[in-house]
mmCIF file of C-alpha atoms in Angstrom:
data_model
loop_
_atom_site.group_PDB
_atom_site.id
_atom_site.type_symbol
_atom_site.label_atom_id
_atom_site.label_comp_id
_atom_site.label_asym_id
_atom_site.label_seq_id
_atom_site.Cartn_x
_atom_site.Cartn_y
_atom_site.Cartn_z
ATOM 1 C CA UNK E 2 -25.818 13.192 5.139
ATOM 2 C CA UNK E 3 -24.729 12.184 8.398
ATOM 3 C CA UNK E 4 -21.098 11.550 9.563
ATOM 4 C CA UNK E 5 -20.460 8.236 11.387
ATOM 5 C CA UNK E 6 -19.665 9.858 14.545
ATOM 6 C CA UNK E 7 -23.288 11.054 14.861
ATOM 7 C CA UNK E 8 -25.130 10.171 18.108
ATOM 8 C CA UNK E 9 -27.586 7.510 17.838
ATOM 9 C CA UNK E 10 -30.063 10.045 20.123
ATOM 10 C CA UNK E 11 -29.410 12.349 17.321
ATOM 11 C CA UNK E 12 -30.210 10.284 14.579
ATOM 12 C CA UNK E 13 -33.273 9.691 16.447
ATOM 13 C CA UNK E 14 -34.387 12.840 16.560
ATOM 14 C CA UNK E 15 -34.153 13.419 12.867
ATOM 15 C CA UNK E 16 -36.760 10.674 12.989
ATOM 16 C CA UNK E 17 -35.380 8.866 9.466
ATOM 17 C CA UNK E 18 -37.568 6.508 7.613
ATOM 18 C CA UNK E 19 -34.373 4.602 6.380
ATOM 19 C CA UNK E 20 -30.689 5.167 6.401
ATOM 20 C CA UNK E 21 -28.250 3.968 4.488
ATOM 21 C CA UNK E 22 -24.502 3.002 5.569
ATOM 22 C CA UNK E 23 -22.357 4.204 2.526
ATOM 23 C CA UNK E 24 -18.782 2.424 1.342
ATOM 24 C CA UNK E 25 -15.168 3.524 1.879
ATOM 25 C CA UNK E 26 -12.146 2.757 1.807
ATOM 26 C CA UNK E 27 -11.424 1.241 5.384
ATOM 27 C CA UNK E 28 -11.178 -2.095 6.976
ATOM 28 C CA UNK E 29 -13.673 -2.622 9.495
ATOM 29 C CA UNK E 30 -11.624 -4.820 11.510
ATOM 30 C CA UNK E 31 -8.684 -2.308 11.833
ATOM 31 C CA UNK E 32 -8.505 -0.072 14.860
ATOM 32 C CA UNK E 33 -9.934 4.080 13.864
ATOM 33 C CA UNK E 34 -12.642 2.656 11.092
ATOM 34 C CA UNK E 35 -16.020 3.969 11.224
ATOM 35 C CA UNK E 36 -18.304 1.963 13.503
ATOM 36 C CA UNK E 37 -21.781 2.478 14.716
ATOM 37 C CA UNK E 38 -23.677 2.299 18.098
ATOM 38 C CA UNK E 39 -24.894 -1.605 17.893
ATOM 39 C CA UNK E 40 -28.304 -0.549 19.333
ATOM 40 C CA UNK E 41 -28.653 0.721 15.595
ATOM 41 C CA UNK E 42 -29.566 -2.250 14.454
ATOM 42 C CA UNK E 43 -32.244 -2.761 17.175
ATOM 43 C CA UNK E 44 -34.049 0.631 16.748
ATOM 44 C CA UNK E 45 -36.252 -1.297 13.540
ATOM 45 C CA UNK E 46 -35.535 1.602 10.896
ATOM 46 C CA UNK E 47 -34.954 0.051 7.772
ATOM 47 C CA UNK E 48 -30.860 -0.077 6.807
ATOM 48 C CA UNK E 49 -29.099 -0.500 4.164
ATOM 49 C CA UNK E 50 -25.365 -1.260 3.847
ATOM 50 C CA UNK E 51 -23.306 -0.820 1.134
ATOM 51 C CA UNK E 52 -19.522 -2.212 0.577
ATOM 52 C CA UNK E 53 -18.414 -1.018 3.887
ATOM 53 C CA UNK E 54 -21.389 -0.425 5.201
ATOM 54 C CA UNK E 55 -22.237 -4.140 4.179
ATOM 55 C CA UNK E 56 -19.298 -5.179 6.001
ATOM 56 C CA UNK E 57 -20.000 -2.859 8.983
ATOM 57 C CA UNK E 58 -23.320 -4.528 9.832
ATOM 58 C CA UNK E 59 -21.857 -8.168 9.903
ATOM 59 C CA UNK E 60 -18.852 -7.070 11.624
ATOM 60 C CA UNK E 61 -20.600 -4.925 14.617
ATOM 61 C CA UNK E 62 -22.906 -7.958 14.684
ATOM 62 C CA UNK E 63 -21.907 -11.822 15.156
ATOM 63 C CA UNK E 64 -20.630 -12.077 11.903
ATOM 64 C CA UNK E 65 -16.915 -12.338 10.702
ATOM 65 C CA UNK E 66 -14.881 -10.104 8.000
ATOM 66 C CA UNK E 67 -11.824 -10.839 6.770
ATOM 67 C CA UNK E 68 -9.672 -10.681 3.686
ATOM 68 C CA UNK E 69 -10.214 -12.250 0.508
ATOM 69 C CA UNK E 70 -9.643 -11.799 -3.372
ATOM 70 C CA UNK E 71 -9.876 -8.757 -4.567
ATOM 71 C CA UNK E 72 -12.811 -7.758 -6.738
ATOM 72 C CA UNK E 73 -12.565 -4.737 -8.683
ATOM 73 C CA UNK E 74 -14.838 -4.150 -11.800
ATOM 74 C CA UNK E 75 -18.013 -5.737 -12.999
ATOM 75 C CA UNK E 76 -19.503 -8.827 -11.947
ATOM 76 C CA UNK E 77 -22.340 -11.235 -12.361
ATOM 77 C CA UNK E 78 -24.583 -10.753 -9.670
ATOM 78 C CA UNK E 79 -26.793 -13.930 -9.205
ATOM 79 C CA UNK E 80 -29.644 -13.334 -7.054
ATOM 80 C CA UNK E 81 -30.564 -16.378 -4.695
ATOM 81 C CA UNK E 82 -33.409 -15.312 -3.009
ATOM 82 C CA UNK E 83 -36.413 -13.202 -4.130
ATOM 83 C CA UNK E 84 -37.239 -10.319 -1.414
ATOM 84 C CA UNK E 85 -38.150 -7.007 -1.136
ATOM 85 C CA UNK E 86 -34.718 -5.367 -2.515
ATOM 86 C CA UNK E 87 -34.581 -7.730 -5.111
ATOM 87 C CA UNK E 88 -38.331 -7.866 -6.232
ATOM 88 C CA UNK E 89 -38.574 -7.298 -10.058
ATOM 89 C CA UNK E 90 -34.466 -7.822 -10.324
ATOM 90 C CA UNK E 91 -33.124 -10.221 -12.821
ATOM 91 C CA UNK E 92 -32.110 -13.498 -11.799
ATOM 92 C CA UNK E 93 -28.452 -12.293 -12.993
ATOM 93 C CA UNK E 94 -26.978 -8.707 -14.364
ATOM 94 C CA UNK E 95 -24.277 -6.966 -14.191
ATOM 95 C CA UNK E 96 -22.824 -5.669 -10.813
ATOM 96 C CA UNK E 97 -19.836 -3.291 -10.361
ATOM 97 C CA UNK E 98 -17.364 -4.449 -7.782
ATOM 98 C CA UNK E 99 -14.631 -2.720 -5.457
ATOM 99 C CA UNK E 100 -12.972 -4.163 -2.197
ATOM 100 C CA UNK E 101 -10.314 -6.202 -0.760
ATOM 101 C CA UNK E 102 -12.295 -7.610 2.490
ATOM 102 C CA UNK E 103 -15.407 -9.957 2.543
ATOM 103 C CA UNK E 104 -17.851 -11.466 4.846
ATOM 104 C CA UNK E 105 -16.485 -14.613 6.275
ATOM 105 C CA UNK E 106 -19.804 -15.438 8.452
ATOM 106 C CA UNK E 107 -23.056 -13.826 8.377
ATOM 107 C CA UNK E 108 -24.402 -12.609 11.308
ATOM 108 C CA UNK E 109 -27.079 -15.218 13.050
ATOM 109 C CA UNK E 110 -31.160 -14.573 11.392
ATOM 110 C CA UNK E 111 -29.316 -13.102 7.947
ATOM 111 C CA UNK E 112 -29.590 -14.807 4.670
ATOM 112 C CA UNK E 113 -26.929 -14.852 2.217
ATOM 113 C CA UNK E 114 -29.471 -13.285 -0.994
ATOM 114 C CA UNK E 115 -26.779 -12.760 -3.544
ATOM 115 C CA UNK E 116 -23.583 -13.763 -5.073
ATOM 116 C CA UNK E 117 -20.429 -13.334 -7.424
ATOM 117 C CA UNK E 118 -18.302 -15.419 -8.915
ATOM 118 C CA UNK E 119 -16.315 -14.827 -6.477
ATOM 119 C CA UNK E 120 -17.469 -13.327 -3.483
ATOM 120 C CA UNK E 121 -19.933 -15.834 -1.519
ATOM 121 C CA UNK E 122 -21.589 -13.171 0.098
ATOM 122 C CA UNK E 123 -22.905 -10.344 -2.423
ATOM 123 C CA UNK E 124 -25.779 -9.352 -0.533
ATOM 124 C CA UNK E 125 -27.385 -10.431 2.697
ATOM 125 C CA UNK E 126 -30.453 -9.711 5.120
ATOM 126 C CA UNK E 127 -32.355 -10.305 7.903
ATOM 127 C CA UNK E 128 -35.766 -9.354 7.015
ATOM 128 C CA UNK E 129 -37.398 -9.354 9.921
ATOM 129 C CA UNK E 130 -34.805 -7.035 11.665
ATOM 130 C CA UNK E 131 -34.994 -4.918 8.569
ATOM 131 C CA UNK E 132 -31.610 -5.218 7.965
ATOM 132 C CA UNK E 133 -30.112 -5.488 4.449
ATOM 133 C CA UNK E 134 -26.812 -5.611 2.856
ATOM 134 C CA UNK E 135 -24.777 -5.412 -0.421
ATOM 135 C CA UNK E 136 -21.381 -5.691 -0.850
ATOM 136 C CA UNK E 137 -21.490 -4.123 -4.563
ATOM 137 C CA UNK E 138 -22.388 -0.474 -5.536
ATOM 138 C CA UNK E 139 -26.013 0.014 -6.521
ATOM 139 C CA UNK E 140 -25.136 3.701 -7.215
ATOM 140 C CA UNK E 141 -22.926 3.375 -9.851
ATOM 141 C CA UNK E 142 -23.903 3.439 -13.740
ATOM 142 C CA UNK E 143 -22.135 0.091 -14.219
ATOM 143 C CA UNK E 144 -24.647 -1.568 -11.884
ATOM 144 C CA UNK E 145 -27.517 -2.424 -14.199
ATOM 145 C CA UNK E 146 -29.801 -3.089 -11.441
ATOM 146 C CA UNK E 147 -28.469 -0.502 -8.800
ATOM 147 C CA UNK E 148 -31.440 2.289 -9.636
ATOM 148 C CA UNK E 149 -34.329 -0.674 -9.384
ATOM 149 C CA UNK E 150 -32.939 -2.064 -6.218
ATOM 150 C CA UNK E 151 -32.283 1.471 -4.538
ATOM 151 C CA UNK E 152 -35.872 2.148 -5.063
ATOM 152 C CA UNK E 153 -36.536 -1.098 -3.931
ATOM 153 C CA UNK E 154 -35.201 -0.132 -0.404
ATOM 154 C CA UNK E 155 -36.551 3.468 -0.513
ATOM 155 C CA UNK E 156 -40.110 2.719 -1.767
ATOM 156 C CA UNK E 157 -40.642 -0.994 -0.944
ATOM 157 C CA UNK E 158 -38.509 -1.074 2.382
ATOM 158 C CA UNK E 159 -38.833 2.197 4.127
ATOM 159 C CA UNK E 160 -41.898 3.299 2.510
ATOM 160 C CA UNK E 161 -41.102 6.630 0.781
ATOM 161 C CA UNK E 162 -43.119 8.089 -0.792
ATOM 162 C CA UNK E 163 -41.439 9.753 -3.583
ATOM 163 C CA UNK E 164 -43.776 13.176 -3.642
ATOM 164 C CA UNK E 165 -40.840 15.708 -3.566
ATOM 165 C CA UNK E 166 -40.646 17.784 -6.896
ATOM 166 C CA UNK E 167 -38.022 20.331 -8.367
ATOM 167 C CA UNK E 168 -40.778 22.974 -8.562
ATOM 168 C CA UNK E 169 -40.629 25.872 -6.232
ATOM 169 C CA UNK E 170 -37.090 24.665 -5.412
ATOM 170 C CA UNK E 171 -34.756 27.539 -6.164
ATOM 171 C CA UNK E 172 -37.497 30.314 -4.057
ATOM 172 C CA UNK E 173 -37.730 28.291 -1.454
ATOM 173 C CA UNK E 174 -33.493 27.703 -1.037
ATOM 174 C CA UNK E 175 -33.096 31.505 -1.147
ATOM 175 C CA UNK E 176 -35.862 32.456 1.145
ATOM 176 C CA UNK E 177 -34.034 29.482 3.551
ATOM 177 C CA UNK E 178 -30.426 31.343 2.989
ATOM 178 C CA UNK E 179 -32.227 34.777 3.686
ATOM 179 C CA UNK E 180 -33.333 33.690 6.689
ATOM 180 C CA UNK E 181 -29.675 32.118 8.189
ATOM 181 C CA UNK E 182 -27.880 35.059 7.147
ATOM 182 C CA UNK E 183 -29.651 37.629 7.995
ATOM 183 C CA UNK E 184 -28.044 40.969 7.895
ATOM 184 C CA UNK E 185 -24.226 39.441 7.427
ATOM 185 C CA UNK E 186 -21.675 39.258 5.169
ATOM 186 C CA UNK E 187 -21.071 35.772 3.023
ATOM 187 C CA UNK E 188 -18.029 34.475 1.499
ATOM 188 C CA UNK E 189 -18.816 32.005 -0.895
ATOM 189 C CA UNK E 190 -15.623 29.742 -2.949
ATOM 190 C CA UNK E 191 -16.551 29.316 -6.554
ATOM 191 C CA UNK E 192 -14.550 26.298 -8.278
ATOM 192 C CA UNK E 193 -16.206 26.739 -11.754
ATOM 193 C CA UNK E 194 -17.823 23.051 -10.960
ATOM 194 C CA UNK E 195 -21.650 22.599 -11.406
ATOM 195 C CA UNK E 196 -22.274 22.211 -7.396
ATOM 196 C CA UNK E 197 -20.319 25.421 -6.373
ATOM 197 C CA UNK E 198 -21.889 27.576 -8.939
ATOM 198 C CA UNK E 199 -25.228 26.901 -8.037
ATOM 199 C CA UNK E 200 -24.277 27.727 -4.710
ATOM 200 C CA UNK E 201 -22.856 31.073 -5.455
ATOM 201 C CA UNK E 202 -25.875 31.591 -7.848
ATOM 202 C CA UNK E 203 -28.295 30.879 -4.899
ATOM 203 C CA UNK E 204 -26.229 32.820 -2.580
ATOM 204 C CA UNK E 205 -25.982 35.929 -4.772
ATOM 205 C CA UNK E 206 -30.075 35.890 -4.853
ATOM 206 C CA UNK E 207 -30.238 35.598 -1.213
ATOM 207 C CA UNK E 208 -28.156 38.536 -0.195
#
């Protein structure tokens, strides 16, 4: 995870085989909201935006944003187009909506590929530049499509390759932690939540 303030040279050198532009709550018109370097979308990894990040690629590019209704909550999601992210997708399922802005204008070579009842734009790509857009949340449980299309972009798009496995996971996160701390001293905040007790649990192994 990457904030939006992160060098493009940087990004580079982490070499990604896709990246994905996540949503918020911010108006990408309004002066202070995340942006990105506009040679981004010229470097030909594979992005995906999502809400904002949809937003973000029409805006930096020659596309318009503005506001419109408000969607919050589910949605049908018709798809218009069959491509890559959408290949094996129903023609219409449920979507889960939230935002206040929408694309006015796509950018020039993009394709509107989906839409709502009411938002003309649901998703949107150029292909070619390998460039894609939603302006609903795949990630969310109330999405009935979102895992299918997510591995759409991941597997299809960018060409993972989906190898990684749990095993040896916990050995080789301690022998990591051994090595950064060395010989200090580690405070560690414990919530009681699942993610900060595995932390302390890993922690406690490695010193």
């Amino acid at each position: 995870v990457k904030p939006w303030t992160t060098p493009l040279e940087e990004l580079k050198a982490f070499d990604p085989i896709g990246i994905i532009f996540t949503g918020g709550p911010r108006s990408v018109y309004r002066e202070g909201s995340p942006t990105v370097d506009k040679s981004i979308f010229t470097w030909g990894v594979p992005i995906l935006g999502i809400c904002y990040g949809c937003q973000l690629i029409a805006g930096t590019l020659d596309g318009a944003v503005g506001i419109g209704p408000r969607e919050y909550g589910k949605r049908t999601l018709t798809v218009k187009k069959s491509t890559a992210l959408f290949d094996g997708i129903k023609k219409k399922s449920v979507c889960w909506m939230s935002h206040t802005n929408y694309i006015e204008k796509i950018p020039t070579g993009f394709t509107v590929t989906a839409v709502t009842e009411t938002c003309p734009v649901a998703a949107l790509e150029c292909d070619s530049a390998k460039l894609y857009g939603v302006q609903f949340h795949p990630e969310v449980m109330h999405t009935e499509e979102g895992f299918a299309i997510l591995k759409n972009f991941l597997y299809k798009i960018c060409g993972a390759s989906g190898d990684w496995t749990m095993s040896g996971y916990v050995e080789r996160t301690v022998a990591e932690l051994k090595a950064k701390i060395g010989d200090k001293k580690v405070l560690c905040a414990l919530s009681g939540g699942v993610d900060s007790a595995v932390a302390a649990a890993l922690v406690h192994r490695a010193c």
